[in-house]
GROMACS .gro file of C-alpha atoms in nm:
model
  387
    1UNK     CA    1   0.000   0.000   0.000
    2UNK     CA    2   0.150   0.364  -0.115
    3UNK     CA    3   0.064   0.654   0.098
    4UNK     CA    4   0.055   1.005  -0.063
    5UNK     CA    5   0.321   1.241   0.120
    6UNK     CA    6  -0.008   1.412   0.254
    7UNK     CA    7  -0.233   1.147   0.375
    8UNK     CA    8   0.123   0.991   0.539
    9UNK     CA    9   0.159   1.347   0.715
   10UNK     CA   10  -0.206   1.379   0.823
   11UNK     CA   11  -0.129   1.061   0.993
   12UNK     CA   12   0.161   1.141   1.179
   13UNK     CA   13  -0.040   1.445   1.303
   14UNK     CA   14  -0.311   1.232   1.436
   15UNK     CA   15  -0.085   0.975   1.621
   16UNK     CA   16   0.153   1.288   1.775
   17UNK     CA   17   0.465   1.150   1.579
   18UNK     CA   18   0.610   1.378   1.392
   19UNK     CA   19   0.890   1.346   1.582
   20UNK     CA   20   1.015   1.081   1.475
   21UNK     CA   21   0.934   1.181   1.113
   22UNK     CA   22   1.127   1.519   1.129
   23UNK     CA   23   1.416   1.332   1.310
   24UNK     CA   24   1.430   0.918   1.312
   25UNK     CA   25   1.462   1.010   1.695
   26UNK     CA   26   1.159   0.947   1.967
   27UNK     CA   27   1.107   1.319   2.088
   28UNK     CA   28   1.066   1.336   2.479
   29UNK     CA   29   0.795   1.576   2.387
   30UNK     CA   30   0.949   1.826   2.676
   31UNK     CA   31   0.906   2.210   2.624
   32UNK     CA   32   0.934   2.532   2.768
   33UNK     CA   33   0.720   2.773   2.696
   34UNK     CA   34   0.832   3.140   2.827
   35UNK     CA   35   0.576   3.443   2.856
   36UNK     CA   36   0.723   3.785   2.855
   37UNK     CA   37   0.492   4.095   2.976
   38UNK     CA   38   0.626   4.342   2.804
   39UNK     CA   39   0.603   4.731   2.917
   40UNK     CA   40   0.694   4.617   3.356
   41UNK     CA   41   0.371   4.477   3.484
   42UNK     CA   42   0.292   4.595   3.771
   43UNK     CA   43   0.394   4.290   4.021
   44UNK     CA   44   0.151   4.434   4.311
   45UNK     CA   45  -0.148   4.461   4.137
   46UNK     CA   46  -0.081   4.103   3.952
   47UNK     CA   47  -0.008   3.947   4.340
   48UNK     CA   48  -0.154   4.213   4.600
   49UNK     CA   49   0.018   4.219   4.924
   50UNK     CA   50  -0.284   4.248   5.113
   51UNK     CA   51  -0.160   4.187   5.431
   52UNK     CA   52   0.047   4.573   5.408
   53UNK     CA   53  -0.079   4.861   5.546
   54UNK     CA   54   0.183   5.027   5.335
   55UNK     CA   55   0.064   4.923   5.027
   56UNK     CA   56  -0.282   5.069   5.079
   57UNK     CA   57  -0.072   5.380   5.218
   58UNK     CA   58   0.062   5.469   4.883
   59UNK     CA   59  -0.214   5.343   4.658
   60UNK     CA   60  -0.520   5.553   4.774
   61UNK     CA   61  -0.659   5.519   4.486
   62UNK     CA   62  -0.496   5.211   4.277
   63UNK     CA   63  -0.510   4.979   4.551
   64UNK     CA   64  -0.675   4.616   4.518
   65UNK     CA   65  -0.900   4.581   4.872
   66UNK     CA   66  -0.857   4.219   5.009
   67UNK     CA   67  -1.299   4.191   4.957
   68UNK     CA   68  -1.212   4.248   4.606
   69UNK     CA   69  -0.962   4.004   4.550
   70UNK     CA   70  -0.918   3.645   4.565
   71UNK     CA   71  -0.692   3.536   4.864
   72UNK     CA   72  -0.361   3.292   4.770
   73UNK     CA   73  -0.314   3.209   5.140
   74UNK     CA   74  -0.268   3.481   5.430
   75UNK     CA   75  -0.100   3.748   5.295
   76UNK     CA   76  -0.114   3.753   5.012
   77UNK     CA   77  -0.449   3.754   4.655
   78UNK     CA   78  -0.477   3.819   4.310
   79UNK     CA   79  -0.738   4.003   4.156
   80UNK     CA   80  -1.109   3.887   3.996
   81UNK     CA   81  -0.958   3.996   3.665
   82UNK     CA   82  -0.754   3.653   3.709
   83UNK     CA   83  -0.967   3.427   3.877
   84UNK     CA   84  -0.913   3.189   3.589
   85UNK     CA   85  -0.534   3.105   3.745
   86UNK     CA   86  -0.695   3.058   4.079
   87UNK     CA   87  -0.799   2.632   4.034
   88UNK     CA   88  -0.427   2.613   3.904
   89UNK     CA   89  -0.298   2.735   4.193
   90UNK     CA   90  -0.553   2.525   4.404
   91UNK     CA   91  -0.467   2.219   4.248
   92UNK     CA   92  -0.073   2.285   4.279
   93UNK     CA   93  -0.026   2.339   3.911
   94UNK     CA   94   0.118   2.730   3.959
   95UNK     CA   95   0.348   2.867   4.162
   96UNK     CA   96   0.356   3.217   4.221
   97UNK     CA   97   0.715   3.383   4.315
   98UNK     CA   98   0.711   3.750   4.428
   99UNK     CA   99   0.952   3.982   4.477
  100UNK     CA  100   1.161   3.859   4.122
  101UNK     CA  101   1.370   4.033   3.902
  102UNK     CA  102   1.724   4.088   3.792
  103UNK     CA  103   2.071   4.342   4.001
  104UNK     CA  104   2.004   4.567   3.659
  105UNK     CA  105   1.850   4.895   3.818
  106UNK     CA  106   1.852   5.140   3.570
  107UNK     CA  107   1.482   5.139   3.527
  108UNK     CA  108   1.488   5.135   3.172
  109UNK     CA  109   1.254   4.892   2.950
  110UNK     CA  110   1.537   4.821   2.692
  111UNK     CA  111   1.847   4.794   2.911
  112UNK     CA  112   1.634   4.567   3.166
  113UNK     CA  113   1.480   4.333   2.877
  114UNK     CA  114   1.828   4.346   2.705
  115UNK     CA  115   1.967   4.232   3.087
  116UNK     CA  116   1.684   4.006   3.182
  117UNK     CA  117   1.703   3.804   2.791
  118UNK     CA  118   2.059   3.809   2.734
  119UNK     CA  119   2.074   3.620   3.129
  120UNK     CA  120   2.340   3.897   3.248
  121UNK     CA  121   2.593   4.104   3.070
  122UNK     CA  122   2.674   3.796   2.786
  123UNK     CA  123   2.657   3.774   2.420
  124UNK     CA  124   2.345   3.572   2.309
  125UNK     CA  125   2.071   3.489   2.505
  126UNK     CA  126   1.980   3.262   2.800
  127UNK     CA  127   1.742   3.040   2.653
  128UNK     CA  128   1.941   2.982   2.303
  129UNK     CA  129   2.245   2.893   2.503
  130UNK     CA  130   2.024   2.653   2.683
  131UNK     CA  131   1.922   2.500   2.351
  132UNK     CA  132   2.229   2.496   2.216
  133UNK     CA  133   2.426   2.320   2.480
  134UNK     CA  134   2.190   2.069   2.640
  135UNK     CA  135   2.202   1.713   2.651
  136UNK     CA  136   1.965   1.528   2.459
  137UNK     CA  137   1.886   1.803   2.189
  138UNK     CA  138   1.621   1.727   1.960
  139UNK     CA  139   1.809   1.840   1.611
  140UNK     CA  140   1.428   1.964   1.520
  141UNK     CA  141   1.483   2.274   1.284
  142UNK     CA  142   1.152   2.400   1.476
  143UNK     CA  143   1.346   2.350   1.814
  144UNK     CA  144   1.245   2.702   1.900
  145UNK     CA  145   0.912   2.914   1.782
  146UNK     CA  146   0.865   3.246   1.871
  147UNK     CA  147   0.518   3.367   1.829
  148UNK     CA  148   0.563   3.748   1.637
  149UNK     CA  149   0.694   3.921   1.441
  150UNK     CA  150   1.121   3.910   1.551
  151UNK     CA  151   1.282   3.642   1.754
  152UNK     CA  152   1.300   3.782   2.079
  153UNK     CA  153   1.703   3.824   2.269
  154UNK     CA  154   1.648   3.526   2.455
  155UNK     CA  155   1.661   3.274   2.173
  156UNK     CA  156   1.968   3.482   2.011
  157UNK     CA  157   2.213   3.228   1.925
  158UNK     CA  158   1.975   2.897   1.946
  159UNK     CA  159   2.070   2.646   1.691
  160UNK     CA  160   1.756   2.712   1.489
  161UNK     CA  161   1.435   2.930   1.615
  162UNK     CA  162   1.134   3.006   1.374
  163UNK     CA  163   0.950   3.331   1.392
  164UNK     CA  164   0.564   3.321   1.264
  165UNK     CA  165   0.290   3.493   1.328
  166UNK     CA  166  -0.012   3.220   1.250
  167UNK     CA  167   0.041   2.869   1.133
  168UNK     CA  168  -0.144   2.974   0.853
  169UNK     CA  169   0.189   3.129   0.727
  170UNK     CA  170   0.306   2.760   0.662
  171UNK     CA  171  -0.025   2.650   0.416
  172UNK     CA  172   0.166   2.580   0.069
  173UNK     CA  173   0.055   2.783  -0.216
  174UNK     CA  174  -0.118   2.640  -0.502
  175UNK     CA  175   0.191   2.533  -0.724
  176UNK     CA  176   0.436   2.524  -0.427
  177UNK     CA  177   0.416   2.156  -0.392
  178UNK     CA  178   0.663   2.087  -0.713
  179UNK     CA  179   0.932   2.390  -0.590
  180UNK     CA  180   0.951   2.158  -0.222
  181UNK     CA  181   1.007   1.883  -0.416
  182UNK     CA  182   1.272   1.996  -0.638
  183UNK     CA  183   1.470   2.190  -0.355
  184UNK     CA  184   1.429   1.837  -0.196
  185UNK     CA  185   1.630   1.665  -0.467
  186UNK     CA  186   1.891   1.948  -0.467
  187UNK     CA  187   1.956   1.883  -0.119
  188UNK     CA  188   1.965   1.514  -0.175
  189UNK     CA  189   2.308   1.554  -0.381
  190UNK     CA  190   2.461   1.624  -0.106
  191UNK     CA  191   2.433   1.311   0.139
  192UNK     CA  192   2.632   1.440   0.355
  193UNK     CA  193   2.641   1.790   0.561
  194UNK     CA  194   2.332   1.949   0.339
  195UNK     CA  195   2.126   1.673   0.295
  196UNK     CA  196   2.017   1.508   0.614
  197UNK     CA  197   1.970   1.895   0.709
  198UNK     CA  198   1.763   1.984   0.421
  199UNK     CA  199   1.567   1.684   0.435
  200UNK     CA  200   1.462   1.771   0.762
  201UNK     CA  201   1.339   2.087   0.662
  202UNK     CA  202   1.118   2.011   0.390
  203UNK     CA  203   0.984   1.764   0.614
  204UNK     CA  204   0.946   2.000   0.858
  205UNK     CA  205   0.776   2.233   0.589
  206UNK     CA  206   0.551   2.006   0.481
  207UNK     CA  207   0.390   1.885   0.872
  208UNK     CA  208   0.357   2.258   0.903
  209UNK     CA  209   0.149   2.257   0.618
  210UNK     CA  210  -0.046   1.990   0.740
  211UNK     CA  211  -0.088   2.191   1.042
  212UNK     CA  212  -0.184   2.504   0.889
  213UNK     CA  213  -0.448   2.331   0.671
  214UNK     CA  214  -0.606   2.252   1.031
  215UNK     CA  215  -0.538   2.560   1.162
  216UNK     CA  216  -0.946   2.553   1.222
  217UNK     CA  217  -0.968   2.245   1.424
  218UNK     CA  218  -1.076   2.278   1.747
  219UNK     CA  219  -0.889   2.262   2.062
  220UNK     CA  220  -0.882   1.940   2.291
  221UNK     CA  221  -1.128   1.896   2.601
  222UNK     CA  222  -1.352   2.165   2.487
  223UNK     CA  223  -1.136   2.462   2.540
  224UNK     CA  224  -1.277   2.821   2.409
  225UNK     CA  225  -0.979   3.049   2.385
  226UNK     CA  226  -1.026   3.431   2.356
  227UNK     CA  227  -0.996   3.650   2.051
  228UNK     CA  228  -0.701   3.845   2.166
  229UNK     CA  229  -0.355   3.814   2.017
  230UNK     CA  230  -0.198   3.640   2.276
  231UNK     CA  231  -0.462   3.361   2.345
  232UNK     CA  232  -0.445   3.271   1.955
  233UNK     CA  233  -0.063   3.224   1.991
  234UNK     CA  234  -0.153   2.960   2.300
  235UNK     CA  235  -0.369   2.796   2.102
  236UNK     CA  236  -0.120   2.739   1.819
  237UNK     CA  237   0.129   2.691   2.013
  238UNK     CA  238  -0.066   2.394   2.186
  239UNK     CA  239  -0.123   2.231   1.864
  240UNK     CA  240   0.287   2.259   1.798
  241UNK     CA  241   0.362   2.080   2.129
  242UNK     CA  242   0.047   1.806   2.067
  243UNK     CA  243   0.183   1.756   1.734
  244UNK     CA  244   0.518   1.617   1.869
  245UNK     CA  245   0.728   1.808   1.632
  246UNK     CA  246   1.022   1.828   1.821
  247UNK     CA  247   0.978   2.165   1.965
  248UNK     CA  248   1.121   2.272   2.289
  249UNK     CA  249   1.117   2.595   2.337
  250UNK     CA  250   0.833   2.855   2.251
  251UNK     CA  251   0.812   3.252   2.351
  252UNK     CA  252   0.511   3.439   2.363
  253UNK     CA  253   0.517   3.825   2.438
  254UNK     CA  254   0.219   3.988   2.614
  255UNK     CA  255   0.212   4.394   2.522
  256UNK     CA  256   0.135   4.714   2.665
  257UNK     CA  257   0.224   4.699   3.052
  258UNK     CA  258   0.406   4.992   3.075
  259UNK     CA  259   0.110   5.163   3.301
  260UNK     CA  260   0.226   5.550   3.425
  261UNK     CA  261  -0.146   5.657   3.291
  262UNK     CA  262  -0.530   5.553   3.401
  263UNK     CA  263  -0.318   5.237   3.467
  264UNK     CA  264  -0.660   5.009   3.578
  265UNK     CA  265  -0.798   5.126   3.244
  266UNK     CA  266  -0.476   5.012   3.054
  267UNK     CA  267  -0.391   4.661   3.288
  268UNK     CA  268  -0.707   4.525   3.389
  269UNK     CA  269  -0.772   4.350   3.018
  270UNK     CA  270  -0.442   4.206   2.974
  271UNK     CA  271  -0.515   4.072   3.323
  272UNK     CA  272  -0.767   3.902   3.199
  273UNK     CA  273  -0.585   3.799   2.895
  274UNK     CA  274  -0.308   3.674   3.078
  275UNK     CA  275  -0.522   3.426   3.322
  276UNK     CA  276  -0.758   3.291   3.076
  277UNK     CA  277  -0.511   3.278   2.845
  278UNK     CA  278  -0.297   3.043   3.072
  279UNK     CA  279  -0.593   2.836   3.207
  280UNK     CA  280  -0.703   2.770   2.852
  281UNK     CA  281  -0.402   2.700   2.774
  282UNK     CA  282  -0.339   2.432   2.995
  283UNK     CA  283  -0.666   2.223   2.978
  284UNK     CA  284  -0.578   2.225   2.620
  285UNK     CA  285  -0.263   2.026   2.652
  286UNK     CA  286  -0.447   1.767   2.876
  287UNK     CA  287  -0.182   1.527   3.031
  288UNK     CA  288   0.116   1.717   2.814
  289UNK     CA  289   0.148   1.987   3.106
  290UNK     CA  290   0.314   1.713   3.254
  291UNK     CA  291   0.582   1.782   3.041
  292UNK     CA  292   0.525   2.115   2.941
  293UNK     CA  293   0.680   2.396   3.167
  294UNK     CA  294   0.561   2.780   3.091
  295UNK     CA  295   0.767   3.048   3.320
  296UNK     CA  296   0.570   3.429   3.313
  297UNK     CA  297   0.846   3.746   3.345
  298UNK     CA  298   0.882   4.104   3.279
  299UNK     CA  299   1.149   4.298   3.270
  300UNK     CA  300   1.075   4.492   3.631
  301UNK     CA  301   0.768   4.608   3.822
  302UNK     CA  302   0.635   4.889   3.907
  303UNK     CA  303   0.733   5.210   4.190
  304UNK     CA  304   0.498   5.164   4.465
  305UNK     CA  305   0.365   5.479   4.511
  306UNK     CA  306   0.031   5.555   4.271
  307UNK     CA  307   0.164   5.873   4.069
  308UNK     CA  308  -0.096   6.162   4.009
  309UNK     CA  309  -0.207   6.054   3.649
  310UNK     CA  310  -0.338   5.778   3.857
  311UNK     CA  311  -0.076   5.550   3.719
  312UNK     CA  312   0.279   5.428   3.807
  313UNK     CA  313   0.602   5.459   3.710
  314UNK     CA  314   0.916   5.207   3.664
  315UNK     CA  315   0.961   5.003   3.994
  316UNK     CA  316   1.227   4.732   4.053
  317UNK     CA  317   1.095   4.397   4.163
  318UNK     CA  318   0.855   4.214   3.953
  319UNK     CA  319   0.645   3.909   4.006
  320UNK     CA  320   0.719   3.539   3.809
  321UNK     CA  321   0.443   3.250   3.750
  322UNK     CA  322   0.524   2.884   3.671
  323UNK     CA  323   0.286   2.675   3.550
  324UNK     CA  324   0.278   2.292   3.494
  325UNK     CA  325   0.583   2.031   3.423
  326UNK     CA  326   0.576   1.910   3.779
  327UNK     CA  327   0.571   2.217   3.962
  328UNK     CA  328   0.714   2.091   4.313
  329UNK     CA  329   0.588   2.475   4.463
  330UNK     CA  330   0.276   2.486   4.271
  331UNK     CA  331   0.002   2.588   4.529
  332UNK     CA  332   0.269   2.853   4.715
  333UNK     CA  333   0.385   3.161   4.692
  334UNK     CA  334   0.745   3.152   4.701
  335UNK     CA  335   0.870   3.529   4.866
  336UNK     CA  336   1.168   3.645   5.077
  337UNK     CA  337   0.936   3.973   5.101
  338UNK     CA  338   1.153   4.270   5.217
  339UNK     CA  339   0.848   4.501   5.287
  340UNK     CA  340   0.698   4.801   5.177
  341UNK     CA  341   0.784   5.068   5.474
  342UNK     CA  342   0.968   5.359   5.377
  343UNK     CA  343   1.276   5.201   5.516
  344UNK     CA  344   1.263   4.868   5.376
  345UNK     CA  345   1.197   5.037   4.994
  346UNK     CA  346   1.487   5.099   4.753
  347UNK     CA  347   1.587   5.401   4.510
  348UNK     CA  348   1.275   5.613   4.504
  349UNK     CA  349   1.064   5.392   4.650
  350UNK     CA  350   1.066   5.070   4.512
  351UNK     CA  351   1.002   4.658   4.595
  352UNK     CA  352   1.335   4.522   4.688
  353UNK     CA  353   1.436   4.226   4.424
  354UNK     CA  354   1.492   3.931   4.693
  355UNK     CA  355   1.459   3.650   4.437
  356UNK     CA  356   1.703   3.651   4.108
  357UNK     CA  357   1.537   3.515   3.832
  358UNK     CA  358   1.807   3.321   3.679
  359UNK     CA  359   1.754   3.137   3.983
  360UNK     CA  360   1.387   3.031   3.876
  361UNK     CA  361   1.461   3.002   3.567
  362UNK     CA  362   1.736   2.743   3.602
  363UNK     CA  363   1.493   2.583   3.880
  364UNK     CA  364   1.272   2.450   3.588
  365UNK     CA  365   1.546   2.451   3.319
  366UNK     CA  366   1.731   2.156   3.539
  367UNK     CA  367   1.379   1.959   3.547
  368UNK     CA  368   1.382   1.942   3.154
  369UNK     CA  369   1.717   1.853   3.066
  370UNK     CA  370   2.041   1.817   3.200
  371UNK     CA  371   2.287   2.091   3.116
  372UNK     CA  372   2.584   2.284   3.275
  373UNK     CA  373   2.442   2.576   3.495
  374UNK     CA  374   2.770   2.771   3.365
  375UNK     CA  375   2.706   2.722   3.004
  376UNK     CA  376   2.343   2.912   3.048
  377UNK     CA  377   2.411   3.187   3.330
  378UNK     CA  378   2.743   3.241   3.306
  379UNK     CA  379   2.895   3.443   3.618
  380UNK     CA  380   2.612   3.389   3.796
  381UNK     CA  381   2.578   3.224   4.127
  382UNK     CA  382   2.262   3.025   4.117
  383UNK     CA  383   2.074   2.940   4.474
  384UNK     CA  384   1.799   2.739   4.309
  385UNK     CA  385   1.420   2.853   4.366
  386UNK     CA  386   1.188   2.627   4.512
  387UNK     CA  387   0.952   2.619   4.177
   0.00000   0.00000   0.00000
């Protein structure tokens, strides 16, 4: 019996092997999935420390009341805007660690994302050095997606990362089919350093293709995902991890944080988009969170005082969420808190960063795949985070 090239791919879609297909290798079907709120969310309106008379102290106005929120244990809620995250949290899925963020204090979006991406002062960034020298690599050519329009600094340097917008990017044009083929046979006369690599990526090509064409499909377990932006890149990037394509790394940037105006007006929706992104997000994967890690950042949080445009300005310590792959602090928030009093501030009035995040980061970076600390945050001494 003689499959066509497209029913055989439809059926390596169905059965999650693609894998194998792209590589002649078993994929572990482990992936990281990193969330970057761009703009410094505001870490004390995403986790409220209700517990500080401070906090209300310098928020008049901005302030989240404990009745309004929903309480995370004593001290500390989140508010209704994200009640989606709260059975994750329940259930020991998410773990919340406050008080995050990086030694670079200059308070600037593009020196502190530069900092935070590049994992310290080095060439490259973290998470392509991670992809590049870990053990058990899957030699994928869609080992790293980024969902937008640039790769972000992070993945600078990965062996091979894949910028798109939509799967639909990867449907093959009417007449297509016959160019794929040819540059297949072009690679082919080369058996040795081009081939096996271009073979690979017309395969690869073509189970994108496959994908795109289903683009429509539903999600699993009767997940409805929003409209917005960034719950259609969870939803695609779902279908990449069910698909078993070999992919272990994906980024997905969440916009417009930067709040010194009307800043409930501006952060309340991406609140929402955030959680229900996230919940969605992981009913949809079903028993692959259990192998799927995602790790929420931003470059720094936010002062603590409310300003008088009823906003705030650029802050220091920021807040981090890790969801799934075996969270062992899922159902905690992890905090050294340093306090809010005038005293216990820093710079102009800022949340003290007690938690590095390389430190979290390399906390669920070890649970995926063994790799030398050095190689990834080099310079840095790591005291592992209980995530």
């Amino acid at each position: 019996m003689v499959l066509s090239t497209d029913r055989m791919m439809r059926d390596v879609v169905d059965h999650g092997s693609l894998g194998v297909y792209l590589t002649g290798e078993e994929s572990d079907g482990r992936t990281l999935v990193v969330v970057f709120l761009r703009g410094g969310a505001d870490a004390l309106s995403l986790v409220v420390p209700v517990f500080e008379d401070a906090y209300y102290r310098a928020r008049p106005r901005l302030g989240i009341r404990a009745k309004g929120a929903i309480a995370l244990d004593e001290r500390f809620s989140i508010p209704r805007r994200m009640a989606p995250l709260e059975p994750l949290f329940r259930e020991g899925e998410l773990a919340v660690v406050h008080a995050a963020g990086s030694e670079e204090d200059s308070r600037s979006h593009f020196e502190a994302q530069d900092f935070m991406e590049h994992g310290g002062l080095e060439a490259g960034g973290w998470l392509g050095r991670f992809l590049r020298f870990h053990e058990g690599r899957s030699g994928s050519p869609l080992s790293a997606v980024a969902f937008g329009t640039t790769a972000p600094e992070s993945l600078r340097g990965a062996p091979a990362t894949t910028v798109i917008e939509s799967l639909a990017e990867f449907a093959v044009p009417e007449g297509m089919q016959s160019l794929l083929e040819g540059l297949g046979k072009l690679y082919g006369l080369d058996p040795v350093v081009l081939g096996p690599r271009g073979e690979q990526t017309m395969r690869a090509l073509r189970s994108l293709a496959t994908l795109a064409e289903n683009r429509n499909a539903p999600p699993r377990n009767g997940v409805v995902y929003g409209d917005d932006a960034f719950s259609r890149s969870l939803a695609q990037a779902a279908r990449l991890i069910r698909s078993g394509l070999g992919v272990e790394a994906i980024t997905v940037d969440l916009h417009g944080w930067d709040s010194h105006l009307t800043q409930e007006t501006l952060i309340e929706p991406l609140m929402e988009h955030l959680a229900s992104g996230l919940a969605a997000f992981r009913r949809d994967l079903g028993e692959r969170i259990a192998t799927t890690s995602v790790v929420v950042m931003s470059e720094f949080g936010r002062r603590l005082r409310e300003n008088s445009a009823f906003g705030t300005d650029h802050g220091r310590a920021g807040v981090m969420f890790v969801l799934g792959g075996g969270t062992p602090g899922g159902g905690n928030v992890i905090v050294d808190w340093p306090g809010l009093e005038d005293d216990q501030l820093e710079g102009p009035g800022d949340l003290r960063v007690t938690t590095n995040y390389r430190d979290v980061l390399w906390s669920v970076l070890g649970r995926h795949r063994k790799c030398d600390p050095e190689r990834v945050f080099p310079g840095h001494t790591l005291r592992p985070a209980a995530v």
